[in-house]
């Protein structure tokens, strides 16, 4: 099991808001980064740090953090956002990196 | 634009050593964590380990006894070796460029450039 816990699956209606969460004790001290992965493709960084987006990532993607929970919010979900999403940060010991188990986002 | 190109053997027998190399094009080797990640079929991502441009390494505790990550700054390349492979090591292996930062007392880590992945199958 991962030290970062994600819901296995989340669904959202087209154009609506969806929040994908990541829980873990290490998140009280470290920000998470978020990755989108579509079938057969390498992951893509979508949010990192407090709330930073790499060039080319739409501004409907945003990140936030509170206590032991990091969140990725998609405001106005599009069909092309259907994918697996992974959070990433440090483990509880602070010495190593770890991924969350991933959340499969379905856009209805 | 930085690109990572990775290569290595895709089919191994149990007990053999996995060996993959990732070349960095269009960017500096300095200042980053050069990282290996894997993904078993139908499963999530697993961090294998990283090498900092300084040469310091950091490995997943569950793989540490079998993993070696090395770097060649003269070639802008870094490599992964995983010994004594079994069927459980069957996965897509990715290389990635990792960065870090700090905001007040909060640190963060990310991987902003990824290779396309190499499928490694372990089978007798």
PDB file of C-alpha atoms in Angstrom:
ATOM      1  CA  UNK A   1       0.000   0.000   0.000  1.00  0.00           C
ATOM      2  CA  UNK A   2       1.105   3.558  -0.709  1.00  0.00           C
ATOM      3  CA  UNK A   3       1.795   6.195   1.929  1.00  0.00           C
ATOM      4  CA  UNK A   4      -0.250   8.541  -0.247  1.00  0.00           C
ATOM      5  CA  UNK A   5      -3.910   7.515  -0.524  1.00  0.00           C
ATOM      6  CA  UNK A   6      -6.114   8.344  -3.475  1.00  0.00           C
ATOM      7  CA  UNK A   7      -9.682   7.331  -4.314  1.00  0.00           C
ATOM      8  CA  UNK A   8      -9.486   4.670  -7.057  1.00  0.00           C
ATOM      9  CA  UNK A   9     -12.144   6.283  -9.222  1.00  0.00           C
ATOM     10  CA  UNK A  10     -13.981   9.574  -9.586  1.00  0.00           C
ATOM     11  CA  UNK A  11     -16.545  10.668 -12.148  1.00  0.00           C
ATOM     12  CA  UNK A  12     -17.626  14.119 -13.279  1.00  0.00           C
ATOM     13  CA  UNK A  13     -20.175  15.462 -15.730  1.00  0.00           C
ATOM     14  CA  UNK A  14     -18.795  17.318 -18.713  1.00  0.00           C
ATOM     15  CA  UNK A  15     -18.142  20.958 -17.846  1.00  0.00           C
ATOM     16  CA  UNK A  16     -18.458  20.489 -14.102  1.00  0.00           C
ATOM     17  CA  UNK A  17     -15.902  20.818 -11.313  1.00  0.00           C
ATOM     18  CA  UNK A  18     -14.090  17.802  -9.902  1.00  0.00           C
ATOM     19  CA  UNK A  19     -11.624  17.487  -7.062  1.00  0.00           C
ATOM     20  CA  UNK A  20      -9.170  14.606  -6.816  1.00  0.00           C
ATOM     21  CA  UNK A  21      -7.598  14.177  -3.403  1.00  0.00           C
ATOM     22  CA  UNK A  22      -4.404  12.683  -2.030  1.00  0.00           C
ATOM     23  CA  UNK A  23      -3.960  11.996   1.671  1.00  0.00           C
ATOM     24  CA  UNK A  24      -0.811  11.302   3.628  1.00  0.00           C
ATOM     25  CA  UNK A  25       1.034  12.420   6.732  1.00  0.00           C
ATOM     26  CA  UNK A  26       3.980  13.688   4.681  1.00  0.00           C
ATOM     27  CA  UNK A  27       1.685  16.229   3.025  1.00  0.00           C
ATOM     28  CA  UNK A  28       1.703  18.255   6.231  1.00  0.00           C
ATOM     29  CA  UNK A  29       5.282  19.202   5.329  1.00  0.00           C
ATOM     30  CA  UNK A  30       5.558  18.701   1.563  1.00  0.00           C
ATOM     31  CA  UNK A  31       3.499  19.848  -1.393  1.00  0.00           C
ATOM     32  CA  UNK A  32       2.384  17.197  -3.842  1.00  0.00           C
ATOM     33  CA  UNK A  33       2.831  17.276  -7.582  1.00  0.00           C
ATOM     34  CA  UNK A  34       0.174  15.838  -9.901  1.00  0.00           C
ATOM     35  CA  UNK A  35       0.450  13.786 -13.086  1.00  0.00           C
ATOM     36  CA  UNK A  36      -2.043  12.933 -15.774  1.00  0.00           C
ATOM     37  CA  UNK A  37      -1.622   9.641 -17.624  1.00  0.00           C
ATOM     38  CA  UNK A  38      -3.656   8.541 -20.609  1.00  0.00           C
ATOM     39  CA  UNK A  39      -3.621   4.918 -21.828  1.00  0.00           C
ATOM     40  CA  UNK A  40      -0.387   3.927 -23.489  1.00  0.00           C
ATOM     41  CA  UNK A  41       1.292   7.251 -22.758  1.00  0.00           C
ATOM     42  CA  UNK A  42       3.887   8.527 -20.330  1.00  0.00           C
ATOM     43  CA  UNK A  43       2.623  10.626 -17.419  1.00  0.00           C
ATOM     44  CA  UNK A  44       2.451  14.393 -17.823  1.00  0.00           C
ATOM     45  CA  UNK A  45       3.052  16.885 -15.019  1.00  0.00           C
ATOM     46  CA  UNK A  46      -0.027  19.094 -14.568  1.00  0.00           C
ATOM     47  CA  UNK A  47       0.461  20.824 -11.199  1.00  0.00           C
ATOM     48  CA  UNK A  48       3.412  21.211  -8.805  1.00  0.00           C
ATOM     49  CA  UNK A  49       4.428  23.236  -5.799  1.00  0.00           C
ATOM     50  CA  UNK A  50       1.810  25.368  -4.106  1.00  0.00           C
ATOM     51  CA  UNK A  51      -0.179  25.769  -7.342  1.00  0.00           C
ATOM     52  CA  UNK A  52       2.075  25.934 -10.389  1.00  0.00           C
ATOM     53  CA  UNK A  53       1.264  24.708 -13.869  1.00  0.00           C
ATOM     54  CA  UNK A  54       3.884  23.865 -16.490  1.00  0.00           C
ATOM     55  CA  UNK A  55       3.675  25.659 -19.790  1.00  0.00           C
ATOM     56  CA  UNK A  56       0.885  24.247 -21.940  1.00  0.00           C
ATOM     57  CA  UNK A  57      -1.288  22.955 -19.099  1.00  0.00           C
ATOM     58  CA  UNK A  58      -4.755  24.568 -19.205  1.00  0.00           C
ATOM     59  CA  UNK A  59      -5.675  26.871 -16.350  1.00  0.00           C
ATOM     60  CA  UNK A  60      -8.684  24.711 -15.502  1.00  0.00           C
ATOM     61  CA  UNK A  61      -6.165  22.568 -13.566  1.00  0.00           C
ATOM     62  CA  UNK A  62      -5.284  23.860 -10.100  1.00  0.00           C
ATOM     63  CA  UNK A  63      -3.763  22.524  -6.910  1.00  0.00           C
ATOM     64  CA  UNK A  64      -4.295  23.148  -3.222  1.00  0.00           C
ATOM     65  CA  UNK A  65      -3.292  21.716   0.110  1.00  0.00           C
ATOM     66  CA  UNK A  66      -4.745  21.603   3.616  1.00  0.00           C
ATOM     67  CA  UNK A  67      -3.454  19.590   6.525  1.00  0.00           C
ATOM     68  CA  UNK A  68      -2.635  16.088   5.321  1.00  0.00           C
ATOM     69  CA  UNK A  69      -4.595  16.412   2.080  1.00  0.00           C
ATOM     70  CA  UNK A  70      -3.524  17.666  -1.325  1.00  0.00           C
ATOM     71  CA  UNK A  71      -6.123  18.295  -4.003  1.00  0.00           C
ATOM     72  CA  UNK A  72      -6.162  18.612  -7.767  1.00  0.00           C
ATOM     73  CA  UNK A  73      -9.188  20.530  -9.025  1.00  0.00           C
ATOM     74  CA  UNK A  74     -10.390  20.592 -12.604  1.00  0.00           C
ATOM     75  CA  UNK A  75     -12.799  23.470 -13.160  1.00  0.00           C
ATOM     76  CA  UNK A  76     -14.912  22.711 -16.200  1.00  0.00           C
ATOM     77  CA  UNK A  77     -13.868  19.143 -16.966  1.00  0.00           C
ATOM     78  CA  UNK A  78     -13.404  18.304 -20.633  1.00  0.00           C
ATOM     79  CA  UNK A  79     -13.665  14.945 -22.371  1.00  0.00           C
ATOM     80  CA  UNK A  80      -9.895  14.983 -22.930  1.00  0.00           C
ATOM     81  CA  UNK A  81      -9.336  15.151 -19.162  1.00  0.00           C
ATOM     82  CA  UNK A  82     -10.460  11.547 -18.793  1.00  0.00           C
ATOM     83  CA  UNK A  83      -7.295   9.836 -17.546  1.00  0.00           C
ATOM     84  CA  UNK A  84      -5.503   8.432 -14.515  1.00  0.00           C
ATOM     85  CA  UNK A  85      -4.160  11.000 -12.085  1.00  0.00           C
ATOM     86  CA  UNK A  86      -1.310  10.416  -9.651  1.00  0.00           C
ATOM     87  CA  UNK A  87      -0.016  12.496  -6.788  1.00  0.00           C
ATOM     88  CA  UNK A  88       3.683  12.404  -5.856  1.00  0.00           C
ATOM     89  CA  UNK A  89       5.618  13.624  -2.864  1.00  0.00           C
ATOM     90  CA  UNK A  90       7.953  12.439  -0.157  1.00  0.00           C
ATOM     91  CA  UNK A  91       7.263   9.478   2.082  1.00  0.00           C
ATOM     92  CA  UNK A  92       6.665   9.746   5.823  1.00  0.00           C
ATOM     93  CA  UNK A  93      10.343   9.285   6.613  1.00  0.00           C
ATOM     94  CA  UNK A  94      11.137  12.239   4.375  1.00  0.00           C
ATOM     95  CA  UNK A  95      13.945  10.344   2.727  1.00  0.00           C
ATOM     96  CA  UNK A  96      12.289   8.877  -0.346  1.00  0.00           C
ATOM     97  CA  UNK A  97       9.697   9.724  -2.968  1.00  0.00           C
ATOM     98  CA  UNK A  98       6.343   8.035  -3.343  1.00  0.00           C
ATOM     99  CA  UNK A  99       3.342   8.043  -5.668  1.00  0.00           C
ATOM    100  CA  UNK A 100      -0.264   7.781  -4.672  1.00  0.00           C
ATOM    101  CA  UNK A 101      -2.147   4.762  -5.946  1.00  0.00           C
ATOM    102  CA  UNK A 102      -3.824   6.782  -8.687  1.00  0.00           C
ATOM    103  CA  UNK A 103      -7.357   7.967  -9.438  1.00  0.00           C
ATOM    104  CA  UNK A 104      -9.185   7.069 -12.628  1.00  0.00           C
ATOM    105  CA  UNK A 105     -11.221  10.078 -13.735  1.00  0.00           C
ATOM    106  CA  UNK A 106     -14.279   9.391 -15.871  1.00  0.00           C
ATOM    107  CA  UNK A 107     -15.922  12.315 -17.681  1.00  0.00           C
ATOM    108  CA  UNK A 108     -19.596  11.605 -18.273  1.00  0.00           C
TER     109      UNK A 108
ATOM    110  CA  UNK B   1      13.179  21.770 -25.411  1.00  0.00           C
ATOM    111  CA  UNK B   2      14.573  19.017 -23.227  1.00  0.00           C
ATOM    112  CA  UNK B   3      13.931  15.471 -24.381  1.00  0.00           C
ATOM    113  CA  UNK B   4      14.768  12.130 -22.818  1.00  0.00           C
ATOM    114  CA  UNK B   5      15.518   9.113 -24.979  1.00  0.00           C
ATOM    115  CA  UNK B   6      15.712   5.751 -23.273  1.00  0.00           C
ATOM    116  CA  UNK B   7      16.742   2.315 -24.412  1.00  0.00           C
ATOM    117  CA  UNK B   8      17.624  -1.152 -23.143  1.00  0.00           C
ATOM    118  CA  UNK B   9      16.778  -4.829 -23.357  1.00  0.00           C
ATOM    119  CA  UNK B  10      13.066  -5.553 -23.358  1.00  0.00           C
ATOM    120  CA  UNK B  11      13.040  -9.273 -22.647  1.00  0.00           C
ATOM    121  CA  UNK B  12      14.867 -10.870 -19.747  1.00  0.00           C
ATOM    122  CA  UNK B  13      14.963 -14.243 -18.079  1.00  0.00           C
ATOM    123  CA  UNK B  14      14.522 -14.614 -14.312  1.00  0.00           C
ATOM    124  CA  UNK B  15      17.738 -13.905 -12.360  1.00  0.00           C
ATOM    125  CA  UNK B  16      19.188 -11.713 -15.126  1.00  0.00           C
ATOM    126  CA  UNK B  17      20.047  -8.033 -14.715  1.00  0.00           C
ATOM    127  CA  UNK B  18      17.878  -5.311 -16.196  1.00  0.00           C
ATOM    128  CA  UNK B  19      19.874  -2.502 -17.765  1.00  0.00           C
ATOM    129  CA  UNK B  20      18.389   0.710 -19.161  1.00  0.00           C
ATOM    130  CA  UNK B  21      19.960   3.998 -20.217  1.00  0.00           C
ATOM    131  CA  UNK B  22      18.387   7.433 -20.637  1.00  0.00           C
ATOM    132  CA  UNK B  23      20.000  10.235 -22.626  1.00  0.00           C
ATOM    133  CA  UNK B  24      19.263  13.909 -22.016  1.00  0.00           C
ATOM    134  CA  UNK B  25      19.001  16.097 -25.113  1.00  0.00           C
ATOM    135  CA  UNK B  26      18.589  19.843 -25.269  1.00  0.00           C
ATOM    136  CA  UNK B  27      19.300  20.640 -21.657  1.00  0.00           C
ATOM    137  CA  UNK B  28      21.795  20.559 -18.836  1.00  0.00           C
ATOM    138  CA  UNK B  29      22.450  17.610 -16.583  1.00  0.00           C
ATOM    139  CA  UNK B  30      23.153  19.933 -13.682  1.00  0.00           C
ATOM    140  CA  UNK B  31      20.666  20.936 -11.030  1.00  0.00           C
ATOM    141  CA  UNK B  32      18.214  18.079 -11.375  1.00  0.00           C
ATOM    142  CA  UNK B  33      17.310  14.689  -9.982  1.00  0.00           C
ATOM    143  CA  UNK B  34      17.445  12.068 -12.731  1.00  0.00           C
ATOM    144  CA  UNK B  35      14.800   9.534 -11.894  1.00  0.00           C
ATOM    145  CA  UNK B  36      13.557   6.082 -12.796  1.00  0.00           C
ATOM    146  CA  UNK B  37       9.913   5.072 -12.380  1.00  0.00           C
ATOM    147  CA  UNK B  38       8.129   1.886 -13.354  1.00  0.00           C
ATOM    148  CA  UNK B  39       4.555   0.778 -13.943  1.00  0.00           C
ATOM    149  CA  UNK B  40       3.541  -2.914 -13.887  1.00  0.00           C
ATOM    150  CA  UNK B  41       0.793  -3.862 -16.322  1.00  0.00           C
ATOM    151  CA  UNK B  42      -2.547  -2.463 -15.170  1.00  0.00           C
ATOM    152  CA  UNK B  43      -1.050  -0.946 -12.019  1.00  0.00           C
ATOM    153  CA  UNK B  44       0.118   2.386 -10.712  1.00  0.00           C
ATOM    154  CA  UNK B  45       3.420   4.218 -10.821  1.00  0.00           C
ATOM    155  CA  UNK B  46       6.308   3.191  -8.588  1.00  0.00           C
ATOM    156  CA  UNK B  47       9.320   5.388  -7.863  1.00  0.00           C
ATOM    157  CA  UNK B  48      12.505   3.332  -8.254  1.00  0.00           C
ATOM    158  CA  UNK B  49      15.142   5.908  -7.398  1.00  0.00           C
ATOM    159  CA  UNK B  50      17.131   8.910  -8.527  1.00  0.00           C
ATOM    160  CA  UNK B  51      20.584  10.318  -8.991  1.00  0.00           C
ATOM    161  CA  UNK B  52      21.341  13.958  -8.370  1.00  0.00           C
ATOM    162  CA  UNK B  53      23.708  15.744 -10.723  1.00  0.00           C
ATOM    163  CA  UNK B  54      26.170  15.765  -7.810  1.00  0.00           C
ATOM    164  CA  UNK B  55      26.247  11.968  -7.916  1.00  0.00           C
ATOM    165  CA  UNK B  56      24.191  11.348  -4.782  1.00  0.00           C
ATOM    166  CA  UNK B  57      21.674   8.547  -5.150  1.00  0.00           C
ATOM    167  CA  UNK B  58      18.400   7.725  -3.419  1.00  0.00           C
ATOM    168  CA  UNK B  59      16.561   4.429  -3.829  1.00  0.00           C
ATOM    169  CA  UNK B  60      13.163   2.952  -3.044  1.00  0.00           C
ATOM    170  CA  UNK B  61      13.758   0.911   0.142  1.00  0.00           C
ATOM    171  CA  UNK B  62      11.847  -2.029  -1.320  1.00  0.00           C
ATOM    172  CA  UNK B  63      14.300  -2.260  -4.255  1.00  0.00           C
ATOM    173  CA  UNK B  64      17.466  -0.872  -2.718  1.00  0.00           C
ATOM    174  CA  UNK B  65      19.308  -4.186  -2.459  1.00  0.00           C
ATOM    175  CA  UNK B  66      18.973  -4.774  -6.217  1.00  0.00           C
ATOM    176  CA  UNK B  67      19.110  -1.281  -7.736  1.00  0.00           C
ATOM    177  CA  UNK B  68      21.981   0.832  -8.990  1.00  0.00           C
ATOM    178  CA  UNK B  69      21.490   4.176 -10.697  1.00  0.00           C
ATOM    179  CA  UNK B  70      24.543   5.805 -12.222  1.00  0.00           C
ATOM    180  CA  UNK B  71      25.196   8.921 -14.264  1.00  0.00           C
ATOM    181  CA  UNK B  72      27.653   9.979 -16.943  1.00  0.00           C
ATOM    182  CA  UNK B  73      27.739  13.762 -17.084  1.00  0.00           C
ATOM    183  CA  UNK B  74      30.133  13.742 -20.048  1.00  0.00           C
ATOM    184  CA  UNK B  75      27.482  11.999 -22.124  1.00  0.00           C
ATOM    185  CA  UNK B  76      24.414  13.530 -20.437  1.00  0.00           C
ATOM    186  CA  UNK B  77      23.178  10.048 -19.682  1.00  0.00           C
ATOM    187  CA  UNK B  78      22.030   8.095 -16.666  1.00  0.00           C
ATOM    188  CA  UNK B  79      21.392   4.406 -16.252  1.00  0.00           C
ATOM    189  CA  UNK B  80      19.412   1.882 -14.240  1.00  0.00           C
ATOM    190  CA  UNK B  81      20.535  -1.594 -13.288  1.00  0.00           C
ATOM    191  CA  UNK B  82      18.183  -3.961 -11.472  1.00  0.00           C
ATOM    192  CA  UNK B  83      19.657  -7.319 -10.574  1.00  0.00           C
ATOM    193  CA  UNK B  84      18.055 -10.730 -10.032  1.00  0.00           C
ATOM    194  CA  UNK B  85      14.848  -9.859 -11.848  1.00  0.00           C
ATOM    195  CA  UNK B  86      11.678 -11.888 -11.492  1.00  0.00           C
ATOM    196  CA  UNK B  87       8.296 -11.779 -13.173  1.00  0.00           C
ATOM    197  CA  UNK B  88       7.277  -9.145 -10.607  1.00  0.00           C
ATOM    198  CA  UNK B  89       9.719  -6.743 -12.290  1.00  0.00           C
ATOM    199  CA  UNK B  90       7.766  -6.877 -15.547  1.00  0.00           C
ATOM    200  CA  UNK B  91       6.726  -3.290 -16.181  1.00  0.00           C
ATOM    201  CA  UNK B  92       7.050  -0.207 -18.325  1.00  0.00           C
ATOM    202  CA  UNK B  93      10.123   1.665 -17.115  1.00  0.00           C
ATOM    203  CA  UNK B  94      10.292   5.444 -17.456  1.00  0.00           C
ATOM    204  CA  UNK B  95      13.139   7.870 -16.993  1.00  0.00           C
ATOM    205  CA  UNK B  96      12.341  11.432 -15.945  1.00  0.00           C
ATOM    206  CA  UNK B  97      13.908  14.747 -15.001  1.00  0.00           C
ATOM    207  CA  UNK B  98      13.139  15.739 -11.449  1.00  0.00           C
ATOM    208  CA  UNK B  99      13.207  19.132  -9.823  1.00  0.00           C
ATOM    209  CA  UNK B 100      12.579  20.524  -6.394  1.00  0.00           C
ATOM    210  CA  UNK B 101      11.771  23.770  -4.636  1.00  0.00           C
ATOM    211  CA  UNK B 102      10.710  25.277  -1.365  1.00  0.00           C
ATOM    212  CA  UNK B 103       7.993  27.758  -0.435  1.00  0.00           C
ATOM    213  CA  UNK B 104       8.458  28.994   3.121  1.00  0.00           C
ATOM    214  CA  UNK B 105       8.950  25.681   4.978  1.00  0.00           C
ATOM    215  CA  UNK B 106       7.188  23.481   2.422  1.00  0.00           C
ATOM    216  CA  UNK B 107       9.373  21.522   0.058  1.00  0.00           C
ATOM    217  CA  UNK B 108       8.117  20.031  -3.183  1.00  0.00           C
ATOM    218  CA  UNK B 109       9.366  17.641  -5.831  1.00  0.00           C
ATOM    219  CA  UNK B 110       8.214  17.106  -9.369  1.00  0.00           C
ATOM    220  CA  UNK B 111       9.145  15.436 -12.646  1.00  0.00           C
ATOM    221  CA  UNK B 112       8.598  17.675 -15.632  1.00  0.00           C
ATOM    222  CA  UNK B 113      10.173  15.767 -18.510  1.00  0.00           C
ATOM    223  CA  UNK B 114       9.607  12.064 -19.135  1.00  0.00           C
ATOM    224  CA  UNK B 115      10.938   9.489 -21.518  1.00  0.00           C
ATOM    225  CA  UNK B 116       8.484   7.503 -23.631  1.00  0.00           C
ATOM    226  CA  UNK B 117       8.957   4.355 -21.585  1.00  0.00           C
ATOM    227  CA  UNK B 118      10.526   0.963 -22.203  1.00  0.00           C
ATOM    228  CA  UNK B 119       8.535  -2.222 -21.784  1.00  0.00           C
ATOM    229  CA  UNK B 120      10.520  -4.851 -19.915  1.00  0.00           C
ATOM    230  CA  UNK B 121       9.191  -8.391 -19.714  1.00  0.00           C
ATOM    231  CA  UNK B 122      10.714 -11.034 -17.477  1.00  0.00           C
ATOM    232  CA  UNK B 123       9.846 -14.523 -18.602  1.00  0.00           C
ATOM    233  CA  UNK B 124      11.524 -17.897 -18.775  1.00  0.00           C
TER     234      UNK B 124
END
